[in-house]
PDB file of C-alpha atoms in Angstrom:
ATOM      1  CA  UNK A   1     -15.133-132.961  13.584  1.00  0.00           C
ATOM      2  CA  UNK A   2     -12.703-135.584  14.840  1.00  0.00           C
ATOM      3  CA  UNK A   3     -14.171-138.384  16.919  1.00  0.00           C
ATOM      4  CA  UNK A   4     -11.913-139.699  19.629  1.00  0.00           C
ATOM      5  CA  UNK A   5     -12.011-142.950  21.515  1.00  0.00           C
ATOM      6  CA  UNK A   6     -10.870-142.591  25.088  1.00  0.00           C
ATOM      7  CA  UNK A   7     -10.807-145.966  26.861  1.00  0.00           C
ATOM      8  CA  UNK A   8     -10.682-145.903  30.615  1.00  0.00           C
ATOM      9  CA  UNK A   9     -12.375-143.309  32.737  1.00  0.00           C
ATOM     10  CA  UNK A  10     -11.089-139.826  32.029  1.00  0.00           C
ATOM     11  CA  UNK A  11     -11.548-137.498  34.983  1.00  0.00           C
ATOM     12  CA  UNK A  12     -11.072-133.744  35.155  1.00  0.00           C
ATOM     13  CA  UNK A  13      -8.963-132.535  38.053  1.00  0.00           C
ATOM     14  CA  UNK A  14     -10.247-129.404  39.753  1.00  0.00           C
ATOM     15  CA  UNK A  15      -8.156-126.312  38.985  1.00  0.00           C
ATOM     16  CA  UNK A  16      -6.124-125.356  42.032  1.00  0.00           C
ATOM     17  CA  UNK A  17      -5.650-128.955  43.151  1.00  0.00           C
ATOM     18  CA  UNK A  18      -3.170-130.036  40.476  1.00  0.00           C
ATOM     19  CA  UNK A  19      -0.133-129.913  42.737  1.00  0.00           C
ATOM     20  CA  UNK A  20      -1.798-132.136  45.317  1.00  0.00           C
ATOM     21  CA  UNK A  21      -2.892-134.748  42.761  1.00  0.00           C
ATOM     22  CA  UNK A  22      -0.989-137.990  43.535  1.00  0.00           C
ATOM     23  CA  UNK A  23      -0.372-138.688  39.842  1.00  0.00           C
ATOM     24  CA  UNK A  24       0.870-135.185  38.958  1.00  0.00           C
ATOM     25  CA  UNK A  25       2.642-134.231  42.217  1.00  0.00           C
ATOM     26  CA  UNK A  26       5.783-136.442  41.881  1.00  0.00           C
ATOM     27  CA  UNK A  27       6.498-134.988  38.437  1.00  0.00           C
ATOM     28  CA  UNK A  28       5.980-131.425  39.660  1.00  0.00           C
ATOM     29  CA  UNK A  29       8.295-131.966  42.636  1.00  0.00           C
ATOM     30  CA  UNK A  30      11.044-133.461  40.466  1.00  0.00           C
ATOM     31  CA  UNK A  31      11.152-130.584  37.997  1.00  0.00           C
ATOM     32  CA  UNK A  32      12.526-127.054  38.322  1.00  0.00           C
ATOM     33  CA  UNK A  33      10.555-125.635  35.371  1.00  0.00           C
ATOM     34  CA  UNK A  34       6.740-125.839  35.778  1.00  0.00           C
ATOM     35  CA  UNK A  35       5.354-128.871  33.968  1.00  0.00           C
ATOM     36  CA  UNK A  36       2.161-127.124  32.902  1.00  0.00           C
ATOM     37  CA  UNK A  37       4.131-124.295  31.268  1.00  0.00           C
ATOM     38  CA  UNK A  38       6.230-126.848  29.366  1.00  0.00           C
ATOM     39  CA  UNK A  39       3.077-128.576  28.069  1.00  0.00           C
ATOM     40  CA  UNK A  40       1.570-125.221  27.012  1.00  0.00           C
ATOM     41  CA  UNK A  41       4.773-124.274  25.182  1.00  0.00           C
ATOM     42  CA  UNK A  42       4.848-127.595  23.348  1.00  0.00           C
ATOM     43  CA  UNK A  43       1.157-127.242  22.477  1.00  0.00           C
ATOM     44  CA  UNK A  44       1.901-123.790  20.998  1.00  0.00           C
ATOM     45  CA  UNK A  45       4.733-125.183  18.879  1.00  0.00           C
ATOM     46  CA  UNK A  46       2.785-128.276  17.763  1.00  0.00           C
ATOM     47  CA  UNK A  47      -0.482-126.488  16.899  1.00  0.00           C
ATOM     48  CA  UNK A  48       0.492-123.560  14.661  1.00  0.00           C
ATOM     49  CA  UNK A  49      -2.004-120.777  14.151  1.00  0.00           C
ATOM     50  CA  UNK A  50      -3.755-121.290  17.477  1.00  0.00           C
ATOM     51  CA  UNK A  51      -3.796-118.427  19.955  1.00  0.00           C
ATOM     52  CA  UNK A  52      -1.027-118.720  22.506  1.00  0.00           C
ATOM     53  CA  UNK A  53      -1.823-121.545  24.920  1.00  0.00           C
ATOM     54  CA  UNK A  54      -0.689-119.534  27.922  1.00  0.00           C
ATOM     55  CA  UNK A  55      -3.568-117.130  27.292  1.00  0.00           C
ATOM     56  CA  UNK A  56      -6.230-119.746  27.978  1.00  0.00           C
ATOM     57  CA  UNK A  57      -7.281-121.849  30.930  1.00  0.00           C
ATOM     58  CA  UNK A  58      -6.149-125.447  31.012  1.00  0.00           C
ATOM     59  CA  UNK A  59      -7.673-128.614  32.402  1.00  0.00           C
ATOM     60  CA  UNK A  60      -5.764-131.590  33.784  1.00  0.00           C
ATOM     61  CA  UNK A  61      -7.214-134.941  32.780  1.00  0.00           C
ATOM     62  CA  UNK A  62      -6.387-138.138  34.658  1.00  0.00           C
ATOM     63  CA  UNK A  63      -6.860-141.601  33.184  1.00  0.00           C
ATOM     64  CA  UNK A  64      -5.331-144.993  33.971  1.00  0.00           C
ATOM     65  CA  UNK A  65      -2.773-143.491  36.428  1.00  0.00           C
ATOM     66  CA  UNK A  66      -1.666-141.024  33.756  1.00  0.00           C
ATOM     67  CA  UNK A  67      -2.275-137.299  33.341  1.00  0.00           C
ATOM     68  CA  UNK A  68      -2.365-134.894  30.443  1.00  0.00           C
ATOM     69  CA  UNK A  69      -3.322-131.266  29.966  1.00  0.00           C
ATOM     70  CA  UNK A  70      -5.830-129.802  27.493  1.00  0.00           C
ATOM     71  CA  UNK A  71      -6.985-126.237  26.862  1.00  0.00           C
ATOM     72  CA  UNK A  72     -10.456-125.552  28.292  1.00  0.00           C
ATOM     73  CA  UNK A  73     -11.423-123.640  25.151  1.00  0.00           C
ATOM     74  CA  UNK A  74     -11.012-126.760  23.049  1.00  0.00           C
ATOM     75  CA  UNK A  75     -11.336-126.618  19.314  1.00  0.00           C
ATOM     76  CA  UNK A  76     -13.167-129.658  17.920  1.00  0.00           C
ATOM     77  CA  UNK A  77     -10.082-130.498  15.889  1.00  0.00           C
ATOM     78  CA  UNK A  78      -6.635-129.046  15.389  1.00  0.00           C
ATOM     79  CA  UNK A  79      -3.809-129.542  12.922  1.00  0.00           C
ATOM     80  CA  UNK A  80      -0.784-130.908  14.796  1.00  0.00           C
ATOM     81  CA  UNK A  81       2.630-130.536  13.158  1.00  0.00           C
ATOM     82  CA  UNK A  82       5.567-132.441  14.617  1.00  0.00           C
ATOM     83  CA  UNK A  83       9.174-131.224  14.423  1.00  0.00           C
ATOM     84  CA  UNK A  84       9.768-134.330  12.278  1.00  0.00           C
ATOM     85  CA  UNK A  85       7.372-132.912   9.651  1.00  0.00           C
ATOM     86  CA  UNK A  86       4.478-135.310  10.249  1.00  0.00           C
ATOM     87  CA  UNK A  87       1.034-133.668  10.277  1.00  0.00           C
ATOM     88  CA  UNK A  88      -2.268-134.965  11.615  1.00  0.00           C
ATOM     89  CA  UNK A  89      -5.695-133.551  12.341  1.00  0.00           C
ATOM     90  CA  UNK A  90      -6.626-134.570  15.882  1.00  0.00           C
ATOM     91  CA  UNK A  91      -9.049-133.643  18.612  1.00  0.00           C
ATOM     92  CA  UNK A  92      -7.804-131.102  21.154  1.00  0.00           C
ATOM     93  CA  UNK A  93      -7.737-133.871  23.768  1.00  0.00           C
ATOM     94  CA  UNK A  94      -5.392-136.020  21.693  1.00  0.00           C
ATOM     95  CA  UNK A  95      -3.270-132.968  20.811  1.00  0.00           C
ATOM     96  CA  UNK A  96      -3.005-132.363  24.565  1.00  0.00           C
ATOM     97  CA  UNK A  97      -1.789-135.933  25.016  1.00  0.00           C
ATOM     98  CA  UNK A  98       0.874-135.370  22.336  1.00  0.00           C
ATOM     99  CA  UNK A  99       2.022-132.071  23.907  1.00  0.00           C
ATOM    100  CA  UNK A 100       2.180-133.687  27.358  1.00  0.00           C
ATOM    101  CA  UNK A 101       4.224-136.600  25.966  1.00  0.00           C
ATOM    102  CA  UNK A 102       6.657-134.120  24.389  1.00  0.00           C
ATOM    103  CA  UNK A 103       7.040-132.204  27.667  1.00  0.00           C
ATOM    104  CA  UNK A 104       7.514-135.345  29.764  1.00  0.00           C
ATOM    105  CA  UNK A 105       9.994-136.733  27.252  1.00  0.00           C
ATOM    106  CA  UNK A 106      12.114-133.593  27.460  1.00  0.00           C
ATOM    107  CA  UNK A 107      12.301-133.499  31.251  1.00  0.00           C
ATOM    108  CA  UNK A 108      14.689-136.416  31.474  1.00  0.00           C
ATOM    109  CA  UNK A 109      14.140-137.473  35.084  1.00  0.00           C
ATOM    110  CA  UNK A 110      12.785-140.639  36.644  1.00  0.00           C
ATOM    111  CA  UNK A 111       9.372-139.270  37.667  1.00  0.00           C
ATOM    112  CA  UNK A 112       8.790-137.773  34.227  1.00  0.00           C
ATOM    113  CA  UNK A 113       9.803-141.072  32.584  1.00  0.00           C
ATOM    114  CA  UNK A 114       7.287-142.955  34.731  1.00  0.00           C
ATOM    115  CA  UNK A 115       4.575-140.432  33.819  1.00  0.00           C
ATOM    116  CA  UNK A 116       5.582-140.648  30.117  1.00  0.00           C
ATOM    117  CA  UNK A 117       5.278-144.450  30.108  1.00  0.00           C
ATOM    118  CA  UNK A 118       1.874-144.330  31.831  1.00  0.00           C
ATOM    119  CA  UNK A 119       0.519-141.794  29.355  1.00  0.00           C
ATOM    120  CA  UNK A 120       1.992-143.664  26.386  1.00  0.00           C
ATOM    121  CA  UNK A 121       0.318-146.867  27.622  1.00  0.00           C
ATOM    122  CA  UNK A 122      -3.010-145.023  27.646  1.00  0.00           C
ATOM    123  CA  UNK A 123      -2.306-143.478  24.219  1.00  0.00           C
ATOM    124  CA  UNK A 124      -1.734-146.958  22.775  1.00  0.00           C
ATOM    125  CA  UNK A 125      -5.390-147.775  23.483  1.00  0.00           C
ATOM    126  CA  UNK A 126      -6.691-144.866  21.365  1.00  0.00           C
ATOM    127  CA  UNK A 127      -7.752-145.165  17.746  1.00  0.00           C
ATOM    128  CA  UNK A 128      -5.452-142.215  16.977  1.00  0.00           C
ATOM    129  CA  UNK A 129      -2.365-143.998  18.300  1.00  0.00           C
ATOM    130  CA  UNK A 130      -0.820-144.402  14.835  1.00  0.00           C
ATOM    131  CA  UNK A 131      -0.820-140.591  14.504  1.00  0.00           C
ATOM    132  CA  UNK A 132       0.459-140.116  18.059  1.00  0.00           C
ATOM    133  CA  UNK A 133       3.347-142.528  17.438  1.00  0.00           C
ATOM    134  CA  UNK A 134       4.333-140.725  14.216  1.00  0.00           C
ATOM    135  CA  UNK A 135       4.096-137.302  15.854  1.00  0.00           C
ATOM    136  CA  UNK A 136       6.343-138.171  18.810  1.00  0.00           C
ATOM    137  CA  UNK A 137       8.825-140.257  16.778  1.00  0.00           C
TER     138      UNK A 137
END
């Protein structure tokens, strides 16, 4: 089992209230394609062998003015494979952070860039940051 350090207070956001969340809402409003679907698609591509992410329920986590998405049916640890070939075994929470960073990085608009920087700042406080940095490089 992978132990994860999560500094700051991580809060779950109630399903159904994502679009009204002040941290998530600006990104949603600035994007044509649904942000949550983009994160799920990246999670599917980064975590091979897992059942399709769109078939499970997802939870939004908010920490330090940043958000990320994680599957509710979390595996204790998952193998994450980056398009650059780097592999790491991470907790589902950290894999969700990586997938959210990928999605935000591909959106290419101001609100997504702000959200990316906030989440990256949080990721830099985690013990797994070396893996995160290699995966998103």
